[in-house]
Amino acid sequence: MNLEKTAGHVTKFASSISDFSLGKSHLKFFTSLPEHVFSRTRVMKNMYNKRWTHKEHHQSYELNNVFRFILIAHNNYLYKISESILEEKAFKDLDLFLDNESVHIKNIYSYFHEIFTEIAIYENLRYDAIYNSMNNIATQSMSFGEISLQRMLKLRFFDNLSHLEKTRKILYNYIFKGSSKQPNRHIMDGNGCVAKFILKNQAFFDIPDFIFKSALPDYINTFISFIGTKMSNLIMDISLYPNVRKELEAEQRSLIKKYGRSITSKQIDEMVYLDAAITESLRLGTNNPMKEAICDSYLPNGAFVQKSSLVKFTTISYNRSSEIYGRDPHCYIPERHFELGTKLEESSLTNIAWGLGRPCPYRQYCARYMKYFAALFIRLYNITQGSDNGYTGHQGYIFDIHVLHAKKNLFLSRRDL
Ligand code: HEM
């Protein structure tokens, strides 16, 4: 290990991009300091939008809140789109399943990347010309590492259009004047489409055009990369742990028996085992973002943090600490969260996937959606490693910006729970 210096849970690694790694005693400090002291946005700026002015970054931050309210209001549309796309995919795969008892998915991350790209684009844009240009970029193979992050940046396709008014007109024409071809898919009527809603109500709510360059592509990008990765990890966990799969199936069966097939908000609340299974998957599959010091400061142990230093919290070791999570912290055991009292959508000392002091504002939205998506998937597919008897091996994790299973393949067989 290239360890340069350790002092009171503060570490510097010689070859790391970060200047300081903070250990568990610094969790609250690291996660609670305001944006003008330790900034996550500044790191994002350097990674994604170097050309933006400070004012534009500030505006983007503000627009995120506006966008979030619009999304929440369109929540049902996202759910319907997801169900429709998943069912359509299952229907397309039907031939494969007829010939084979189960289908071998070679790379669950690419498989889900494609599904989530489709969902995000239909939720937000839907119209075929935009869809096609996005899809061409987004379906390139991805590894989710730093290099592929660069590739994902291309998703910010609106950056290529230098003039925002032009962007807005293009979108307007696509959506209202039908200047593009008709939508190439007819799964939904498109009235819930987020871009359409913004364009229609832009003047009334005084929403600047900049939203099409900032919050909207930001959301698409984050939705695909975050939710896509977390759901891939969960499905891999389910395939590796037959005992967990059986509990999840039993929970879904009992909900179907009680309420029928459609999934309502009340049922999402009642999916307690799924809640714990996703929380546990996030625990093992999370690496929280780095932040940049905006001013000179001192850490609680007295270490001097110079302005512009990059600081991160050692999430991976925190999340594998037996002091916090009890027995076998490297193992996937959803039941531990019943004892710990952890809830997926609440950030807490035993669930730091969303941050802590200033947690992710999308946490409730994402948590509920992840439960909904996972429930649909579990009802449609039996998820295995081919055989429950032969141990196929976990193969550990790859730690990068996202934390991924090293193993990528699994087997799906169709069923209707
Ligand atoms: C599984 C999905 C997600 C996870 C695990 C996640 C996690 C996080 C984490 C750890 C933070 C940093 C908290 C801190 O500063 O310490 C954060 C912040 C943030 N996330 Fe998420 N996030 C997810 C999905 C999303 C999505 C879909 C969006 C939509 C754009 C989003 C938007 C944001 C924003 C705007 C912030 C900054 C909040 C602030 O600094 O005030 N997140 N998220």
GROMACS .gro file of C-alpha atoms in nm, residues 20-365:
model
  346
   20PHE     CA    1  -0.702   1.318   0.224
   21SER     CA    2  -0.900   1.005   0.312
   22LEU     CA    3  -1.100   1.046   0.631
   23GLY     CA    4  -1.175   0.748   0.858
   24LYS     CA    5  -1.497   0.672   1.042
   25SER     CA    6  -1.456   0.919   1.328
   26HIS     CA    7  -1.483   1.198   1.068
   27LEU     CA    8  -1.810   1.083   0.911
   28LYS     CA    9  -2.038   1.350   1.055
   29PHE     CA   10  -1.781   1.622   1.002
   30PHE     CA   11  -1.725   1.526   0.638
   31THR     CA   12  -2.088   1.481   0.546
   32SER     CA   13  -2.229   1.784   0.729
   33LEU     CA   14  -2.002   2.072   0.634
   34PRO     CA   15  -2.175   2.315   0.399
   35GLU     CA   16  -2.111   2.335   0.027
   36HIS     CA   17  -1.901   2.652   0.067
   37VAL     CA   18  -1.651   2.463   0.286
   38PHE     CA   19  -1.639   2.113   0.128
   39SER     CA   20  -1.794   2.114  -0.214
   40ARG     CA   21  -1.921   1.814  -0.406
   41THR     CA   22  -2.042   2.041  -0.685
   42ARG     CA   23  -1.690   2.174  -0.742
   43VAL     CA   24  -1.561   1.822  -0.802
   44MET     CA   25  -1.849   1.763  -1.045
   45LYS     CA   26  -1.763   2.091  -1.219
   46ASN     CA   27  -1.405   1.981  -1.275
   47MET     CA   28  -1.517   1.642  -1.396
   48TYR     CA   29  -1.805   1.743  -1.616
   49ASN     CA   30  -1.861   2.108  -1.690
   50LYS     CA   31  -1.531   2.291  -1.681
   51ARG     CA   32  -1.658   2.548  -1.927
   52TRP     CA   33  -1.946   2.659  -1.710
   53THR     CA   34  -1.911   2.980  -1.517
   54HIS     CA   35  -1.951   2.986  -1.142
   55LYS     CA   36  -2.292   3.149  -1.192
   56GLU     CA   37  -2.402   2.868  -1.422
   57HIS     CA   38  -2.299   2.611  -1.162
   58HIS     CA   39  -2.495   2.791  -0.899
   59GLN     CA   40  -2.794   2.809  -1.132
   60SER     CA   41  -2.763   2.439  -1.209
   61TYR     CA   42  -2.769   2.365  -0.835
   62GLU     CA   43  -3.087   2.571  -0.793
   63LEU     CA   44  -3.252   2.414  -1.098
   64ASN     CA   45  -3.197   2.069  -0.955
   65ASN     CA   46  -3.457   2.151  -0.690
   66VAL     CA   47  -3.709   2.272  -0.949
   67PHE     CA   48  -3.646   1.964  -1.159
   68ARG     CA   49  -3.689   1.731  -0.863
   69PHE     CA   50  -4.038   1.865  -0.792
   70ILE     CA   51  -4.134   1.817  -1.156
   71LEU     CA   52  -4.005   1.461  -1.146
   72ILE     CA   53  -4.192   1.377  -0.829
   73ALA     CA   54  -4.511   1.507  -0.990
   74HIS     CA   55  -4.444   1.273  -1.285
   75ASN     CA   56  -4.363   0.977  -1.068
   76ASN     CA   57  -4.642   0.759  -1.205
   77TYR     CA   58  -4.518   0.804  -1.558
   78LEU     CA   59  -4.175   0.668  -1.462
   79TYR     CA   60  -4.340   0.364  -1.303
   80LYS     CA   61  -4.560   0.296  -1.605
   81ILE     CA   62  -4.271   0.340  -1.848
   82SER     CA   63  -4.053   0.103  -1.648
   83GLU     CA   64  -4.319  -0.164  -1.634
   84SER     CA   65  -4.387  -0.128  -2.002
   85ILE     CA   66  -4.019  -0.146  -2.103
   86LEU     CA   67  -3.951  -0.443  -1.877
   87GLU     CA   68  -4.253  -0.633  -2.006
   88GLU     CA   69  -4.165  -0.550  -2.362
   89LYS     CA   70  -3.812  -0.676  -2.305
   90ALA     CA   71  -3.941  -0.993  -2.143
   91PHE     CA   72  -4.174  -1.043  -2.440
   92LYS     CA   73  -3.889  -0.991  -2.690
   93ASP     CA   74  -3.679  -1.244  -2.499
   94LEU     CA   75  -3.961  -1.495  -2.508
   95ASP     CA   76  -3.819  -1.686  -2.806
   96LEU     CA   77  -3.492  -1.730  -2.623
   97PHE     CA   78  -3.673  -1.861  -2.318
   98LEU     CA   79  -3.884  -2.102  -2.521
   99ASP     CA   80  -3.574  -2.268  -2.659
  100ASN     CA   81  -3.384  -2.264  -2.333
  101GLU     CA   82  -3.493  -2.307  -1.979
  102SER     CA   83  -3.288  -2.006  -1.883
  103VAL     CA   84  -3.091  -1.737  -2.061
  104HIS     CA   85  -2.731  -1.662  -1.981
  105ILE     CA   86  -2.677  -1.289  -1.923
  106LYS     CA   87  -2.307  -1.238  -1.981
  107ASN     CA   88  -2.287  -0.891  -1.834
  108ILE     CA   89  -2.564  -0.775  -1.603
  109TYR     CA   90  -2.421  -0.420  -1.598
  110SER     CA   91  -2.453  -0.376  -1.976
  111TYR     CA   92  -2.792  -0.548  -1.973
  112PHE     CA   93  -2.929  -0.303  -1.714
  113HIS     CA   94  -2.747  -0.009  -1.864
  114GLU     CA   95  -2.949  -0.058  -2.178
  115ILE     CA   96  -3.277  -0.093  -1.988
  116PHE     CA   97  -3.218   0.214  -1.769
  117THR     CA   98  -3.104   0.423  -2.064
  118GLU     CA   99  -3.428   0.341  -2.236
  119ILE     CA  100  -3.636   0.416  -1.926
  120ALA     CA  101  -3.462   0.750  -1.858
  121ILE     CA  102  -3.492   0.865  -2.214
  122TYR     CA  103  -3.857   0.772  -2.246
  123GLU     CA  104  -3.934   0.931  -1.914
  124ASN     CA  105  -3.765   1.255  -2.005
  125LEU     CA  106  -3.749   1.290  -2.381
  126ARG     CA  107  -3.924   1.003  -2.549
  127TYR     CA  108  -3.905   1.135  -2.904
  128ASP     CA  109  -3.724   0.918  -3.148
  129ALA     CA  110  -3.462   1.149  -3.299
  130ILE     CA  111  -3.339   1.254  -2.956
  131TYR     CA  112  -3.376   0.900  -2.836
  132ASN     CA  113  -3.166   0.763  -3.121
  133SER     CA  114  -2.883   1.010  -3.075
  134MET     CA  115  -2.878   0.943  -2.701
  135ASN     CA  116  -2.905   0.573  -2.748
  136ASN     CA  117  -2.614   0.556  -2.991
  137ILE     CA  118  -2.392   0.706  -2.730
  138ALA     CA  119  -2.537   0.541  -2.426
  139THR     CA  120  -2.534   0.183  -2.550
  140GLN     CA  121  -2.160   0.182  -2.606
  141SER     CA  122  -2.005  -0.073  -2.376
  142MET     CA  123  -1.928   0.066  -2.036
  143SER     CA  124  -1.709  -0.029  -1.746
  144PHE     CA  125  -1.820   0.250  -1.512
  145GLY     CA  126  -1.456   0.334  -1.435
  146GLU     CA  127  -1.300   0.677  -1.474
  147ILE     CA  128  -1.242   0.632  -1.846
  148SER     CA  129  -1.599   0.536  -1.910
  149LEU     CA  130  -1.711   0.833  -1.703
  150GLN     CA  131  -1.551   1.046  -1.973
  151ARG     CA  132  -1.757   0.856  -2.225
  152MET     CA  133  -2.071   0.904  -2.024
  153LEU     CA  134  -2.011   1.276  -2.036
  154LYS     CA  135  -2.105   1.258  -2.398
  155LEU     CA  136  -2.455   1.200  -2.272
  156ARG     CA  137  -2.453   1.570  -2.215
  157PHE     CA  138  -2.546   1.605  -2.575
  158PHE     CA  139  -2.698   1.948  -2.527
  159ASP     CA  140  -2.349   2.085  -2.465
  160ASN     CA  141  -2.287   2.037  -2.834
  161LEU     CA  142  -2.557   2.286  -2.912
  162SER     CA  143  -2.392   2.611  -2.830
  163HIS     CA  144  -2.701   2.823  -2.822
  164LEU     CA  145  -2.959   2.745  -2.561
  165GLU     CA  146  -3.244   2.908  -2.745
  166LYS     CA  147  -3.166   2.677  -3.033
  167THR     CA  148  -3.179   2.376  -2.798
  168ARG     CA  149  -3.515   2.484  -2.669
  169LYS     CA  150  -3.655   2.533  -3.020
  170ILE     CA  151  -3.532   2.195  -3.133
  171LEU     CA  152  -3.695   2.029  -2.835
  172TYR     CA  153  -4.012   2.230  -2.883
  173ASN     CA  154  -4.033   2.131  -3.247
  174TYR     CA  155  -3.977   1.767  -3.171
  175ILE     CA  156  -4.234   1.756  -2.904
  176PHE     CA  157  -4.513   1.986  -3.018
  177LYS     CA  158  -4.486   2.031  -3.391
  178GLY     CA  159  -4.400   1.675  -3.477
  179SER     CA  160  -4.108   1.795  -3.691
  180SER     CA  161  -3.939   1.466  -3.614
  181LYS     CA  162  -4.081   1.138  -3.733
  182GLN     CA  163  -4.353   0.992  -3.518
  183PRO     CA  164  -4.227   0.829  -3.203
  184ASN     CA  165  -4.086   0.491  -3.296
  185ARG     CA  166  -4.244   0.332  -2.993
  186HIS     CA  167  -4.600   0.352  -2.880
  187ILE     CA  168  -4.580   0.227  -2.531
  188MET     CA  169  -4.719   0.543  -2.375
  189ASP     CA  170  -4.910   0.849  -2.488
  190GLY     CA  171  -4.617   1.071  -2.392
  191ASN     CA  172  -4.821   1.314  -2.184
  192GLY     CA  173  -4.612   1.245  -1.877
  193CYS     CA  174  -4.288   1.313  -2.061
  194VAL     CA  175  -4.082   1.547  -1.843
  195ALA     CA  176  -3.934   1.761  -2.125
  196LYS     CA  177  -4.281   1.809  -2.267
  197PHE     CA  178  -4.413   1.926  -1.931
  198ILE     CA  179  -4.127   2.173  -1.888
  199LEU     CA  180  -4.169   2.318  -2.236
  200LYS     CA  181  -4.540   2.357  -2.190
  201ASN     CA  182  -4.514   2.529  -1.851
  202GLN     CA  183  -4.181   2.704  -1.886
  203ALA     CA  184  -4.315   3.058  -1.912
  204PHE     CA  185  -4.572   3.010  -1.638
  205PHE     CA  186  -4.319   2.877  -1.385
  206ASP     CA  187  -4.039   3.101  -1.515
  207ILE     CA  188  -3.805   2.807  -1.577
  208PRO     CA  189  -3.490   2.912  -1.767
  209ASP     CA  190  -3.379   2.727  -2.082
  210PHE     CA  191  -3.065   2.634  -1.891
  211ILE     CA  192  -3.260   2.345  -1.736
  212PHE     CA  193  -3.218   2.154  -2.064
  213LYS     CA  194  -2.844   2.184  -2.034
  214SER     CA  195  -2.810   2.121  -1.662
  215ALA     CA  196  -3.071   1.949  -1.444
  216LEU     CA  197  -3.236   1.741  -1.717
  217PRO     CA  198  -2.924   1.573  -1.865
  218ASP     CA  199  -2.778   1.558  -1.509
  219TYR     CA  200  -3.073   1.356  -1.397
  220ILE     CA  201  -3.064   1.124  -1.701
  221ASN     CA  202  -2.695   1.065  -1.644
  222THR     CA  203  -2.728   1.004  -1.270
  223PHE     CA  204  -3.036   0.787  -1.308
  224ILE     CA  205  -2.864   0.558  -1.557
  225SER     CA  206  -2.529   0.539  -1.384
  226PHE     CA  207  -2.644   0.527  -1.020
  227ILE     CA  208  -2.968   0.335  -1.033
  228GLY     CA  209  -2.845   0.113  -1.318
  229THR     CA  210  -2.537   0.012  -1.120
  230LYS     CA  211  -2.715  -0.035  -0.788
  231MET     CA  212  -2.986  -0.249  -0.946
  232SER     CA  213  -2.724  -0.460  -1.129
  233ASN     CA  214  -2.546  -0.518  -0.797
  234LEU     CA  215  -2.873  -0.620  -0.632
  235ILE     CA  216  -2.967  -0.867  -0.905
  236MET     CA  217  -2.617  -1.015  -0.885
  237ASP     CA  218  -2.655  -1.047  -0.505
  238ILE     CA  219  -2.988  -1.225  -0.550
  239SER     CA  220  -2.831  -1.467  -0.797
  240LEU     CA  221  -2.545  -1.542  -0.557
  241TYR     CA  222  -2.760  -1.594  -0.246
  242PRO     CA  223  -3.045  -1.844  -0.306
  243ASN     CA  224  -3.166  -1.801   0.055
  244VAL     CA  225  -3.223  -1.429  -0.007
  245ARG     CA  226  -3.392  -1.501  -0.339
  246LYS     CA  227  -3.637  -1.737  -0.169
  247GLU     CA  228  -3.727  -1.478   0.096
  248LEU     CA  229  -3.780  -1.213  -0.171
  249GLU     CA  230  -4.002  -1.444  -0.376
  250ALA     CA  231  -4.205  -1.537  -0.068
  251GLU     CA  232  -4.259  -1.168   0.012
  252GLN     CA  233  -4.376  -1.090  -0.342
  253ARG     CA  234  -4.603  -1.396  -0.348
  254SER     CA  235  -4.771  -1.295  -0.027
  255LEU     CA  236  -4.825  -0.937  -0.153
  256ILE     CA  237  -4.977  -1.066  -0.479
  257LYS     CA  238  -5.204  -1.294  -0.280
  258LYS     CA  239  -5.315  -1.007  -0.058
  259TYR     CA  240  -5.346  -0.724  -0.314
  260GLY     CA  241  -5.333  -0.869  -0.665
  261ARG     CA  242  -5.070  -0.797  -0.928
  262SER     CA  243  -5.048  -0.418  -0.950
  263ILE     CA  244  -4.789  -0.253  -0.729
  264THR     CA  245  -4.909   0.042  -0.524
  265SER     CA  246  -4.732   0.277  -0.289
  266LYS     CA  247  -4.877   0.092   0.011
  267GLN     CA  248  -4.729  -0.234  -0.117
  268ILE     CA  249  -4.390  -0.069  -0.166
  269ASP     CA  250  -4.406   0.020   0.206
  270GLU     CA  251  -4.481  -0.341   0.291
  271MET     CA  252  -4.181  -0.481   0.099
  272VAL     CA  253  -3.967  -0.492   0.411
  273TYR     CA  254  -3.739  -0.778   0.309
  274LEU     CA  255  -3.673  -0.615  -0.029
  275ASP     CA  256  -3.599  -0.290   0.157
  276ALA     CA  257  -3.335  -0.470   0.364
  277ALA     CA  258  -3.196  -0.658   0.060
  278ILE     CA  259  -3.142  -0.332  -0.134
  279THR     CA  260  -2.999  -0.155   0.173
  280GLU     CA  261  -2.751  -0.441   0.218
  281SER     CA  262  -2.658  -0.431  -0.149
  282LEU     CA  263  -2.595  -0.054  -0.123
  283ARG     CA  264  -2.383  -0.110   0.188
  284LEU     CA  265  -2.143  -0.336   0.003
  285GLY     CA  266  -2.171  -0.147  -0.326
  286THR     CA  267  -2.118   0.218  -0.235
  287ASN     CA  268  -1.830   0.458  -0.268
  288ASN     CA  269  -1.935   0.808  -0.167
  289PRO     CA  270  -1.823   1.112  -0.370
  290MET     CA  271  -1.511   1.317  -0.317
  291LYS     CA  272  -1.534   1.683  -0.213
  292GLU     CA  273  -1.310   1.983  -0.274
  293ALA     CA  274  -1.199   2.216   0.006
  294ILE     CA  275  -1.320   2.564  -0.088
  295CYS     CA  276  -1.113   2.738   0.178
  296ASP     CA  277  -0.819   2.653   0.404
  297SER     CA  278  -0.937   2.456   0.704
  298TYR     CA  279  -0.826   2.218   0.980
  299LEU     CA  280  -0.956   1.866   1.037
  300PRO     CA  281  -1.057   1.770   1.395
  301ASN     CA  282  -0.723   1.591   1.435
  302GLY     CA  283  -0.538   1.915   1.357
  303ALA     CA  284  -0.436   1.825   1.000
  304PHE     CA  285  -0.421   2.131   0.776
  305VAL     CA  286  -0.639   2.107   0.465
  306GLN     CA  287  -0.529   2.355   0.206
  307LYS     CA  288  -0.784   2.522  -0.021
  308SER     CA  289  -0.845   2.310  -0.338
  309SER     CA  290  -0.749   1.982  -0.168
  310LEU     CA  291  -0.961   1.682  -0.258
  311VAL     CA  292  -1.103   1.503   0.044
  312LYS     CA  293  -1.291   1.175   0.061
  313PHE     CA  294  -1.445   0.958   0.326
  314THR     CA  295  -1.335   0.594   0.344
  315THR     CA  296  -1.684   0.462   0.275
  316ILE     CA  297  -1.571   0.118   0.169
  317SER     CA  298  -1.401   0.034   0.499
  318TYR     CA  299  -1.674   0.209   0.705
  319ASN     CA  300  -1.936  -0.004   0.532
  320ARG     CA  301  -1.740  -0.320   0.613
  321SER     CA  302  -1.678  -0.242   0.979
  322SER     CA  303  -1.795  -0.505   1.229
  323GLU     CA  304  -1.813  -0.233   1.495
  324ILE     CA  305  -2.099  -0.074   1.299
  325TYR     CA  306  -2.260  -0.366   1.116
  326GLY     CA  307  -2.203  -0.654   1.356
  327ARG     CA  308  -2.117  -1.007   1.249
  328ASP     CA  309  -1.962  -1.103   0.913
  329PRO     CA  310  -1.950  -0.750   0.773
  330HIS     CA  311  -1.812  -0.873   0.438
  331CYS     CA  312  -2.112  -1.099   0.382
  332TYR     CA  313  -2.443  -1.013   0.221
  333ILE     CA  314  -2.698  -1.056   0.502
  334PRO     CA  315  -3.015  -0.841   0.459
  335GLU     CA  316  -3.150  -0.956   0.799
  336ARG     CA  317  -2.884  -0.748   0.978
  337HIS     CA  318  -3.088  -0.438   0.895
  338PHE     CA  319  -3.387  -0.562   1.095
  339GLU     CA  320  -3.160  -0.577   1.400
  340LEU     CA  321  -2.994  -0.244   1.321
  341GLY     CA  322  -3.323  -0.070   1.236
  342THR     CA  323  -3.192   0.058   0.901
  343LYS     CA  324  -3.443   0.176   0.640
  344LEU     CA  325  -3.348   0.210   0.275
  345GLU     CA  326  -3.480   0.562   0.221
  346GLU     CA  327  -3.346   0.705   0.547
  347SER     CA  328  -2.986   0.808   0.567
  348SER     CA  329  -2.841   0.701   0.901
  349LEU     CA  330  -2.521   0.575   1.065
  350THR     CA  331  -2.601   0.230   0.924
  351ASN     CA  332  -2.702   0.359   0.580
  352ILE     CA  333  -2.460   0.616   0.442
  353ALA     CA  334  -2.530   0.536   0.075
  354TRP     CA  335  -2.710   0.871   0.044
  355GLY     CA  336  -2.455   1.068   0.247
  356LEU     CA  337  -2.546   1.178   0.600
  357GLY     CA  338  -2.540   1.541   0.715
  358ARG     CA  339  -2.644   1.673   0.372
  359PRO     CA  340  -2.791   1.360   0.218
  360CYS     CA  341  -2.897   1.307  -0.144
  361PRO     CA  342  -3.220   1.497  -0.206
  362TYR     CA  343  -3.336   1.220  -0.438
  363ARG     CA  344  -3.307   0.945  -0.179
  364GLN     CA  345  -3.676   0.883  -0.120
  365TYR     CA  346  -3.758   0.905  -0.490
   0.00000   0.00000   0.00000
